[in-house]
mmCIF file of N, CA and C in Angstrom:
data_model
loop_
_atom_site.group_PDB
_atom_site.id
_atom_site.type_symbol
_atom_site.label_atom_id
_atom_site.label_comp_id
_atom_site.label_asym_id
_atom_site.label_seq_id
_atom_site.Cartn_x
_atom_site.Cartn_y
_atom_site.Cartn_z
ATOM 1 N N GLN Y 1 6.408 26.906 -8.804
ATOM 2 C CA GLN Y 1 6.217 26.154 -7.578
ATOM 3 C C GLN Y 1 5.003 25.265 -7.709
ATOM 4 N N VAL Y 2 4.937 24.283 -6.821
ATOM 5 C CA VAL Y 2 3.845 23.316 -6.827
ATOM 6 C C VAL Y 2 3.180 23.310 -5.459
ATOM 7 N N GLN Y 3 1.877 23.233 -5.449
ATOM 8 C CA GLN Y 3 1.130 23.109 -4.208
ATOM 9 C C GLN Y 3 0.266 21.864 -4.263
ATOM 10 N N LEU Y 4 0.183 21.176 -3.121
ATOM 11 C CA LEU Y 4 -0.721 20.039 -2.962
ATOM 12 C C LEU Y 4 -1.719 20.411 -1.877
ATOM 13 N N VAL Y 5 -2.989 20.375 -2.208
ATOM 14 C CA VAL Y 5 -4.039 20.740 -1.265
ATOM 15 C C VAL Y 5 -4.930 19.537 -1.021
ATOM 16 N N GLU Y 6 -4.997 19.129 0.245
ATOM 17 C CA GLU Y 6 -5.770 17.950 0.629
ATOM 18 C C GLU Y 6 -7.117 18.361 1.227
ATOM 19 N N SER Y 7 -8.047 17.432 1.147
ATOM 20 C CA SER Y 7 -9.342 17.621 1.799
ATOM 21 C C SER Y 7 -9.956 16.260 2.068
ATOM 22 N N GLY Y 8 -10.955 16.239 2.965
ATOM 23 C CA GLY Y 8 -11.725 15.027 3.166
ATOM 24 C C GLY Y 8 -11.512 14.311 4.478
ATOM 25 N N GLY Y 9 -10.602 14.770 5.315
ATOM 26 C CA GLY Y 9 -10.411 14.107 6.596
ATOM 27 C C GLY Y 9 -11.554 14.390 7.550
ATOM 28 N N GLY Y 10 -11.498 13.748 8.717
ATOM 29 C CA GLY Y 10 -12.536 13.977 9.710
ATOM 30 C C GLY Y 10 -12.626 12.853 10.709
ATOM 31 N N LEU Y 11 -13.730 12.879 11.448
ATOM 32 C CA LEU Y 11 -13.996 11.866 12.471
ATOM 33 C C LEU Y 11 -15.028 10.880 11.931
ATOM 34 N N VAL Y 12 -14.749 9.603 12.082
ATOM 35 C CA VAL Y 12 -15.664 8.569 11.599
ATOM 36 C C VAL Y 12 -15.657 7.406 12.589
ATOM 37 N N GLN Y 13 -16.781 6.716 12.664
ATOM 38 C CA GLN Y 13 -16.873 5.562 13.546
ATOM 39 C C GLN Y 13 -16.188 4.342 12.910
ATOM 40 N N PRO Y 14 -15.743 3.407 13.739
ATOM 41 C CA PRO Y 14 -15.177 2.167 13.184
ATOM 42 C C PRO Y 14 -16.152 1.510 12.217
ATOM 43 N N GLY Y 15 -15.595 1.047 11.102
ATOM 44 C CA GLY Y 15 -16.426 0.460 10.061
ATOM 45 C C GLY Y 15 -16.910 1.454 9.026
ATOM 46 N N GLY Y 16 -16.710 2.718 9.279
ATOM 47 C CA GLY Y 16 -17.165 3.758 8.365
ATOM 48 C C GLY Y 16 -16.202 4.007 7.227
ATOM 49 N N SER Y 17 -16.538 5.022 6.421
ATOM 50 C CA SER Y 17 -15.755 5.339 5.232
ATOM 51 C C SER Y 17 -15.448 6.829 5.167
ATOM 52 N N LEU Y 18 -14.343 7.135 4.521
ATOM 53 C CA LEU Y 18 -13.962 8.508 4.210
ATOM 54 C C LEU Y 18 -13.273 8.511 2.853
ATOM 55 N N ARG Y 19 -13.344 9.649 2.178
ATOM 56 C CA ARG Y 19 -12.639 9.811 0.914
ATOM 57 C C ARG Y 19 -11.760 11.042 0.988
ATOM 58 N N LEU Y 20 -10.476 10.842 0.814
ATOM 59 C CA LEU Y 20 -9.527 11.943 0.795
ATOM 60 C C LEU Y 20 -9.245 12.364 -0.648
ATOM 61 N N SER Y 21 -9.024 13.652 -0.826
ATOM 62 C CA SER Y 21 -8.664 14.187 -2.137
ATOM 63 C C SER Y 21 -7.411 15.035 -2.001
ATOM 64 N N CYS Y 22 -6.619 15.072 -3.064
ATOM 65 C CA CYS Y 22 -5.422 15.907 -3.084
ATOM 66 C C CYS Y 22 -5.248 16.438 -4.499
ATOM 67 N N ALA Y 23 -5.283 17.762 -4.622
ATOM 68 C CA ALA Y 23 -5.143 18.399 -5.930
ATOM 69 C C ALA Y 23 -3.804 19.109 -6.029
ATOM 70 N N ALA Y 24 -3.100 18.849 -7.114
ATOM 71 C CA ALA Y 24 -1.816 19.495 -7.365
ATOM 72 C C ALA Y 24 -2.017 20.664 -8.318
ATOM 73 N N SER Y 25 -1.312 21.759 -8.041
ATOM 74 C CA SER Y 25 -1.391 22.922 -8.911
ATOM 75 C C SER Y 25 -0.027 23.603 -8.977
ATOM 76 N N GLY Y 26 0.144 24.446 -9.996
ATOM 77 C CA GLY Y 26 1.406 25.155 -10.150
ATOM 78 C C GLY Y 26 2.026 24.895 -11.510
ATOM 79 N N SER Y 27 3.322 25.082 -11.595
ATOM 80 C CA SER Y 27 4.040 24.965 -12.863
ATOM 81 C C SER Y 27 4.400 23.506 -13.140
ATOM 82 N N ILE Y 28 3.381 22.732 -13.419
ATOM 83 C CA ILE Y 28 3.541 21.288 -13.573
ATOM 84 C C ILE Y 28 3.724 20.927 -15.038
ATOM 85 N N ILE Y 29 4.785 20.182 -15.308
ATOM 86 C CA ILE Y 29 4.958 19.627 -16.643
ATOM 87 C C ILE Y 29 4.409 18.211 -16.679
ATOM 88 N N ARG Y 30 4.757 17.437 -15.656
ATOM 89 C CA ARG Y 30 4.301 16.053 -15.613
ATOM 90 C C ARG Y 30 4.253 15.580 -14.167
ATOM 91 N N ILE Y 31 3.179 14.880 -13.816
ATOM 92 C CA ILE Y 31 3.091 14.236 -12.508
ATOM 93 C C ILE Y 31 3.510 12.785 -12.692
ATOM 94 N N ASN Y 32 4.600 12.410 -12.057
ATOM 95 C CA ASN Y 32 5.158 11.074 -12.249
ATOM 96 C C ASN Y 32 4.559 10.046 -11.308
ATOM 97 N N ILE Y 33 4.224 10.490 -10.105
ATOM 98 C CA ILE Y 33 3.668 9.570 -9.122
ATOM 99 C C ILE Y 33 2.905 10.391 -8.092
ATOM 100 N N MET Y 34 1.815 9.824 -7.605
ATOM 101 C CA MET Y 34 1.067 10.443 -6.509
ATOM 102 C C MET Y 34 0.705 9.355 -5.521
ATOM 103 N N GLY Y 35 0.651 9.736 -4.262
ATOM 104 C CA GLY Y 35 0.327 8.737 -3.260
ATOM 105 C C GLY Y 35 -0.034 9.355 -1.929
ATOM 106 N N TRP Y 36 -0.265 8.478 -0.978
ATOM 107 C CA TRP Y 36 -0.663 8.882 0.368
ATOM 108 C C TRP Y 36 0.234 8.200 1.402
ATOM 109 N N TYR Y 37 0.633 8.968 2.396
ATOM 110 C CA TYR Y 37 1.348 8.474 3.561
ATOM 111 C C TYR Y 37 0.520 8.856 4.786
ATOM 112 N N ARG Y 38 0.845 8.253 5.916
ATOM 113 C CA ARG Y 38 0.186 8.625 7.160
ATOM 114 C C ARG Y 38 1.172 8.548 8.315
ATOM 115 N N GLN Y 39 0.862 9.332 9.337
ATOM 116 C CA GLN Y 39 1.698 9.349 10.528
ATOM 117 C C GLN Y 39 0.814 9.411 11.756
ATOM 118 N N ALA Y 40 0.884 8.362 12.556
ATOM 119 C CA ALA Y 40 0.149 8.316 13.813
ATOM 120 C C ALA Y 40 1.034 8.882 14.926
ATOM 121 N N PRO Y 41 0.432 9.334 16.030
ATOM 122 C CA PRO Y 41 1.222 9.897 17.131
ATOM 123 C C PRO Y 41 2.273 8.911 17.617
ATOM 124 N N GLY Y 42 3.513 9.382 17.731
ATOM 125 C CA GLY Y 42 4.584 8.553 18.232
ATOM 126 C C GLY Y 42 5.134 7.545 17.255
ATOM 127 N N LYS Y 43 4.667 7.584 16.021
ATOM 128 C CA LYS Y 43 5.122 6.620 15.012
ATOM 129 C C LYS Y 43 5.743 7.341 13.820
ATOM 130 N N LEU Y 44 6.501 6.577 13.038
ATOM 131 C CA LEU Y 44 7.091 7.120 11.831
ATOM 132 C C LEU Y 44 6.046 7.242 10.724
ATOM 133 N N ARG Y 45 6.307 8.147 9.812
ATOM 134 C CA ARG Y 45 5.429 8.268 8.651
ATOM 135 C C ARG Y 45 5.576 7.008 7.792
ATOM 136 N N GLU Y 46 4.432 6.487 7.327
ATOM 137 C CA GLU Y 46 4.457 5.252 6.563
ATOM 138 C C GLU Y 46 3.652 5.386 5.275
ATOM 139 N N LEU Y 47 4.043 4.606 4.288
ATOM 140 C CA LEU Y 47 3.318 4.582 3.026
ATOM 141 C C LEU Y 47 1.962 3.918 3.216
ATOM 142 N N VAL Y 48 0.932 4.525 2.639
ATOM 143 C CA VAL Y 48 -0.401 3.928 2.619
ATOM 144 C C VAL Y 48 -0.672 3.344 1.233
ATOM 145 N N ALA Y 49 -0.524 4.168 0.210
ATOM 146 C CA ALA Y 49 -0.778 3.710 -1.152
ATOM 147 C C ALA Y 49 -0.110 4.672 -2.116
ATOM 148 N N THR Y 50 0.279 4.159 -3.268
ATOM 149 C CA THR Y 50 0.915 4.996 -4.264
ATOM 150 C C THR Y 50 0.473 4.583 -5.652
ATOM 151 N N PHE Y 51 0.476 5.543 -6.569
ATOM 152 C CA PHE Y 51 -0.052 5.332 -7.914
ATOM 153 C C PHE Y 51 0.885 5.997 -8.908
ATOM 154 N N PRO Y 52 1.837 5.244 -9.442
ATOM 155 C CA PRO Y 52 2.744 5.823 -10.437
ATOM 156 C C PRO Y 52 2.075 5.957 -11.799
ATOM 157 N N SER Y 53 2.461 6.971 -12.547
ATOM 158 C CA SER Y 53 1.915 7.130 -13.892
ATOM 159 C C SER Y 53 2.358 5.956 -14.752
ATOM 160 N N GLY Y 54 1.392 5.305 -15.395
ATOM 161 C CA GLY Y 54 1.704 4.176 -16.248
ATOM 162 C C GLY Y 54 2.102 2.919 -15.506
ATOM 163 N N GLY Y 55 1.936 2.914 -14.194
ATOM 164 C CA GLY Y 55 2.323 1.755 -13.408
ATOM 165 C C GLY Y 55 1.186 1.218 -12.573
ATOM 166 N N SER Y 56 1.524 0.239 -11.745
ATOM 167 C CA SER Y 56 0.514 -0.400 -10.909
ATOM 168 C C SER Y 56 0.471 0.248 -9.528
ATOM 169 N N THR Y 57 -0.683 0.226 -8.939
ATOM 170 C CA THR Y 57 -0.833 0.760 -7.592
ATOM 171 C C THR Y 57 -0.166 -0.160 -6.576
ATOM 172 N N ILE Y 58 0.266 0.445 -5.485
ATOM 173 C CA ILE Y 58 0.908 -0.285 -4.390
ATOM 174 C C ILE Y 58 0.219 0.111 -3.101
ATOM 175 N N TYR Y 59 -0.072 -0.884 -2.269
ATOM 176 C CA TYR Y 59 -0.741 -0.642 -1.000
ATOM 177 C C TYR Y 59 0.068 -1.236 0.149
ATOM 178 N N ALA Y 60 -0.025 -0.581 1.289
ATOM 179 C CA ALA Y 60 0.488 -1.184 2.504
ATOM 180 C C ALA Y 60 -0.368 -2.400 2.838
ATOM 181 N N ASP Y 61 0.246 -3.426 3.398
ATOM 182 C CA ASP Y 61 -0.508 -4.639 3.728
ATOM 183 C C ASP Y 61 -1.683 -4.343 4.653
ATOM 184 N N SER Y 62 -1.498 -3.376 5.537
ATOM 185 C CA SER Y 62 -2.525 -3.079 6.534
ATOM 186 C C SER Y 62 -3.804 -2.486 5.942
ATOM 187 N N VAL Y 63 -3.738 -1.999 4.701
ATOM 188 C CA VAL Y 63 -4.918 -1.362 4.107
ATOM 189 C C VAL Y 63 -5.435 -2.101 2.874
ATOM 190 N N LYS Y 64 -4.747 -3.132 2.450
ATOM 191 C CA LYS Y 64 -5.177 -3.875 1.266
ATOM 192 C C LYS Y 64 -6.590 -4.414 1.445
ATOM 193 N N GLY Y 65 -7.398 -4.233 0.411
ATOM 194 C CA GLY Y 65 -8.776 -4.696 0.459
ATOM 195 C C GLY Y 65 -9.733 -3.724 1.109
ATOM 196 N N ARG Y 66 -9.206 -2.681 1.748
ATOM 197 C CA ARG Y 66 -10.081 -1.691 2.402
ATOM 198 C C ARG Y 66 -9.945 -0.310 1.774
ATOM 199 N N PHE Y 67 -8.747 0.030 1.340
ATOM 200 C CA PHE Y 67 -8.482 1.348 0.749
ATOM 201 C C PHE Y 67 -8.270 1.209 -0.750
ATOM 202 N N THR Y 68 -8.687 2.246 -1.492
ATOM 203 C CA THR Y 68 -8.473 2.279 -2.935
ATOM 204 C C THR Y 68 -7.938 3.640 -3.336
ATOM 205 N N ILE Y 69 -6.816 3.637 -4.042
ATOM 206 C CA ILE Y 69 -6.250 4.877 -4.552
ATOM 207 C C ILE Y 69 -6.618 5.026 -6.020
ATOM 208 N N SER Y 70 -6.922 6.254 -6.410
ATOM 209 C CA SER Y 70 -7.259 6.505 -7.811
ATOM 210 C C SER Y 70 -6.757 7.895 -8.190
ATOM 211 N N ARG Y 71 -6.657 8.127 -9.494
ATOM 212 C CA ARG Y 71 -6.185 9.422 -9.977
ATOM 213 C C ARG Y 71 -7.086 9.938 -11.081
ATOM 214 N N ASP Y 72 -7.244 11.255 -11.113
ATOM 215 C CA ASP Y 72 -7.893 11.948 -12.220
ATOM 216 C C ASP Y 72 -6.811 12.828 -12.836
ATOM 217 N N ASN Y 73 -6.205 12.345 -13.906
ATOM 218 C CA ASN Y 73 -5.066 13.062 -14.490
ATOM 219 C C ASN Y 73 -5.472 14.413 -15.064
ATOM 220 N N ALA Y 74 -6.684 14.517 -15.538
ATOM 221 C CA ALA Y 74 -7.147 15.794 -16.094
ATOM 222 C C ALA Y 74 -7.233 16.875 -15.029
ATOM 223 N N LYS Y 75 -7.442 16.452 -13.792
ATOM 224 C CA LYS Y 75 -7.561 17.404 -12.682
ATOM 225 C C LYS Y 75 -6.317 17.418 -11.792
ATOM 226 N N ASN Y 76 -5.292 16.651 -12.158
ATOM 227 C CA ASN Y 76 -4.078 16.538 -11.327
ATOM 228 C C ASN Y 76 -4.437 16.199 -9.887
ATOM 229 N N THR Y 77 -5.339 15.265 -9.723
ATOM 230 C CA THR Y 77 -5.878 14.941 -8.405
ATOM 231 C C THR Y 77 -5.747 13.453 -8.121
ATOM 232 N N VAL Y 78 -5.426 13.156 -6.858
ATOM 233 C CA VAL Y 78 -5.399 11.776 -6.397
ATOM 234 C C VAL Y 78 -6.399 11.631 -5.259
ATOM 235 N N TYR Y 79 -7.034 10.479 -5.208
ATOM 236 C CA TYR Y 79 -8.050 10.199 -4.195
ATOM 237 C C TYR Y 79 -7.639 8.963 -3.389
ATOM 238 N N LEU Y 80 -8.148 8.911 -2.176
ATOM 239 C CA LEU Y 80 -7.993 7.715 -1.359
ATOM 240 C C LEU Y 80 -9.346 7.396 -0.744
ATOM 241 N N GLN Y 81 -9.974 6.353 -1.248
ATOM 242 C CA GLN Y 81 -11.231 5.885 -0.688
ATOM 243 C C GLN Y 81 -10.911 4.903 0.421
ATOM 244 N N MET Y 82 -11.368 5.220 1.619
ATOM 245 C CA MET Y 82 -11.063 4.400 2.787
ATOM 246 C C MET Y 82 -12.353 3.796 3.318
ATOM 247 N N ASN Y 83 -12.451 2.495 3.268
ATOM 248 C CA ASN Y 83 -13.624 1.777 3.764
ATOM 249 C C ASN Y 83 -13.242 0.889 4.940
ATOM 250 N N SER Y 84 -14.246 0.449 5.677
ATOM 251 C CA SER Y 84 -14.016 -0.442 6.827
ATOM 252 C C SER Y 84 -12.914 0.102 7.732
ATOM 253 N N LEU Y 85 -13.023 1.356 8.059
ATOM 254 C CA LEU Y 85 -11.981 2.009 8.842
ATOM 255 C C LEU Y 85 -11.892 1.436 10.241
ATOM 256 N N LYS Y 86 -10.659 1.388 10.749
ATOM 257 C CA LYS Y 86 -10.372 0.845 12.069
ATOM 258 C C LYS Y 86 -9.716 1.928 12.930
ATOM 259 N N PRO Y 87 -9.809 1.810 14.238
ATOM 260 C CA PRO Y 87 -9.143 2.805 15.094
ATOM 261 C C PRO Y 87 -7.660 2.949 14.779
ATOM 262 N N GLU Y 88 -7.019 1.880 14.373
ATOM 263 C CA GLU Y 88 -5.584 1.950 14.063
ATOM 264 C C GLU Y 88 -5.289 2.698 12.764
ATOM 265 N N ASP Y 89 -6.312 3.090 12.041
ATOM 266 C CA ASP Y 89 -6.126 3.938 10.862
ATOM 267 C C ASP Y 89 -6.029 5.414 11.248
ATOM 268 N N THR Y 90 -6.271 5.714 12.505
ATOM 269 C CA THR Y 90 -6.192 7.093 12.969
ATOM 270 C C THR Y 90 -4.790 7.645 12.776
ATOM 271 N N ALA Y 91 -4.692 8.759 12.071
ATOM 272 C CA ALA Y 91 -3.389 9.358 11.754
ATOM 273 C C ALA Y 91 -3.612 10.655 10.993
ATOM 274 N N VAL Y 92 -2.528 11.384 10.813
ATOM 275 C CA VAL Y 92 -2.537 12.482 9.854
ATOM 276 C C VAL Y 92 -2.116 11.895 8.506
ATOM 277 N N TYR Y 93 -2.929 12.119 7.508
ATOM 278 C CA TYR Y 93 -2.677 11.584 6.167
ATOM 279 C C TYR Y 93 -2.087 12.691 5.298
ATOM 280 N N TYR Y 94 -0.983 12.353 4.624
ATOM 281 C CA TYR Y 94 -0.271 13.309 3.793
ATOM 282 C C TYR Y 94 -0.282 12.860 2.343
ATOM 283 N N CYS Y 95 -0.597 13.791 1.477
ATOM 284 C CA CYS Y 95 -0.471 13.558 0.042
ATOM 285 C C CYS Y 95 0.985 13.771 -0.359
ATOM 286 N N ASN Y 96 1.444 12.955 -1.285
ATOM 287 C CA ASN Y 96 2.831 13.027 -1.757
ATOM 288 C C ASN Y 96 2.838 12.904 -3.271
ATOM 289 N N ALA Y 97 3.697 13.676 -3.915
ATOM 290 C CA ALA Y 97 3.768 13.588 -5.376
ATOM 291 C C ALA Y 97 5.184 13.821 -5.873
ATOM 292 N N GLY Y 98 5.531 13.114 -6.916
ATOM 293 C CA GLY Y 98 6.779 13.330 -7.640
ATOM 294 C C GLY Y 98 6.437 14.027 -8.944
ATOM 295 N N ILE Y 99 6.888 15.261 -9.091
ATOM 296 C CA ILE Y 99 6.417 16.111 -10.180
ATOM 297 C C ILE Y 99 7.591 16.742 -10.918
ATOM 298 N N SER Y 100 7.497 16.771 -12.228
ATOM 299 C CA SER Y 100 8.483 17.452 -13.066
ATOM 300 C C SER Y 100 7.985 18.862 -13.365
ATOM 301 N N THR Y 101 8.863 19.827 -13.153
ATOM 302 C CA THR Y 101 8.541 21.217 -13.462
ATOM 303 C C THR Y 101 9.665 21.795 -14.316
ATOM 304 N N ARG Y 102 9.538 23.048 -14.706
ATOM 305 C CA ARG Y 102 10.593 23.694 -15.485
ATOM 306 C C ARG Y 102 11.845 23.913 -14.642
ATOM 307 N N VAL Y 103 11.696 23.925 -13.320
ATOM 308 C CA VAL Y 103 12.820 24.163 -12.423
ATOM 309 C C VAL Y 103 13.544 22.868 -12.075
ATOM 310 N N ALA Y 104 12.787 21.807 -11.889
ATOM 311 C CA ALA Y 104 13.377 20.539 -11.450
ATOM 312 C C ALA Y 104 12.804 19.389 -12.257
ATOM 313 N N ALA Y 105 13.691 18.498 -12.701
ATOM 314 C CA ALA Y 105 13.227 17.345 -13.467
ATOM 315 C C ALA Y 105 12.384 16.417 -12.608
ATOM 316 N N TRP Y 106 12.662 16.344 -11.321
ATOM 317 C CA TRP Y 106 11.896 15.513 -10.389
ATOM 318 C C TRP Y 106 11.954 16.165 -9.036
ATOM 319 N N GLY Y 107 10.835 16.721 -8.607
ATOM 320 C CA GLY Y 107 10.732 17.279 -7.275
ATOM 321 C C GLY Y 107 9.724 16.497 -6.461
ATOM 322 N N VAL Y 108 9.985 16.357 -5.172
ATOM 323 C CA VAL Y 108 9.052 15.664 -4.276
ATOM 324 C C VAL Y 108 8.301 16.702 -3.461
ATOM 325 N N TYR Y 109 7.004 16.573 -3.471
ATOM 326 C CA TYR Y 109 6.150 17.561 -2.809
ATOM 327 C C TYR Y 109 5.205 16.871 -1.826
ATOM 328 N N TRP Y 110 4.879 17.606 -0.754
ATOM 329 C CA TRP Y 110 3.988 17.100 0.284
ATOM 330 C C TRP Y 110 2.832 18.065 0.507
ATOM 331 N N GLY Y 111 1.679 17.506 0.818
ATOM 332 C CA GLY Y 111 0.560 18.316 1.257
ATOM 333 C C GLY Y 111 0.711 18.675 2.723
ATOM 334 N N GLN Y 112 -0.244 19.464 3.219
ATOM 335 C CA GLN Y 112 -0.161 19.953 4.593
ATOM 336 C C GLN Y 112 -0.624 18.905 5.602
ATOM 337 N N GLY Y 113 -1.283 17.870 5.138
ATOM 338 C CA GLY Y 113 -1.791 16.828 6.026
ATOM 339 C C GLY Y 113 -3.242 17.057 6.396
ATOM 340 N N THR Y 114 -3.967 15.963 6.535
ATOM 341 C CA THR Y 114 -5.365 16.024 6.970
ATOM 342 C C THR Y 114 -5.589 14.940 8.013
ATOM 343 N N GLN Y 115 -6.257 15.313 9.091
ATOM 344 C CA GLN Y 115 -6.449 14.387 10.212
ATOM 345 C C GLN Y 115 -7.599 13.426 9.932
ATOM 346 N N VAL Y 116 -7.340 12.153 10.149
ATOM 347 C CA VAL Y 116 -8.377 11.124 10.098
ATOM 348 C C VAL Y 116 -8.429 10.470 11.477
ATOM 349 N N THR Y 117 -9.589 10.514 12.095
ATOM 350 C CA THR Y 117 -9.774 9.921 13.416
ATOM 351 C C THR Y 117 -10.897 8.901 13.353
ATOM 352 N N VAL Y 118 -10.575 7.680 13.751
ATOM 353 C CA VAL Y 118 -11.566 6.602 13.744
ATOM 354 C C VAL Y 118 -11.851 6.243 15.200
ATOM 355 N N SER Y 119 -13.039 6.569 15.643
ATOM 356 C CA SER Y 119 -13.375 6.376 17.049
ATOM 357 C C SER Y 119 -14.880 6.322 17.224
ATOM 358 N N SER Y 120 -15.309 5.543 18.205
ATOM 359 C CA SER Y 120 -16.734 5.491 18.526
ATOM 360 C C SER Y 120 -17.054 6.472 19.639
#
């Protein structure tokens, strides 16, 4: 089995910064892609940023230039550096990964979610 554990959410003032982390553990053969989604109250879950192995990063238009996704492959960890935060960034942020294990050639896994609140 695979677990994704997130950390780093919290309350921040507009214009502030936060860094989210997500560590994958378990019977991992290969991590194919890692990324972040978010879901605000009353809205659908949406892609924030994604980082495929050997590929280019992809960002939602709403976060381009403010958020940066990065990966530490040695630690099976993905990060999301969020700068210049706005109230509309308030949401539960979910880590997402596409991982190959001995059981499944490609399984999709989700973290438990971490709350990010941007408010003065």
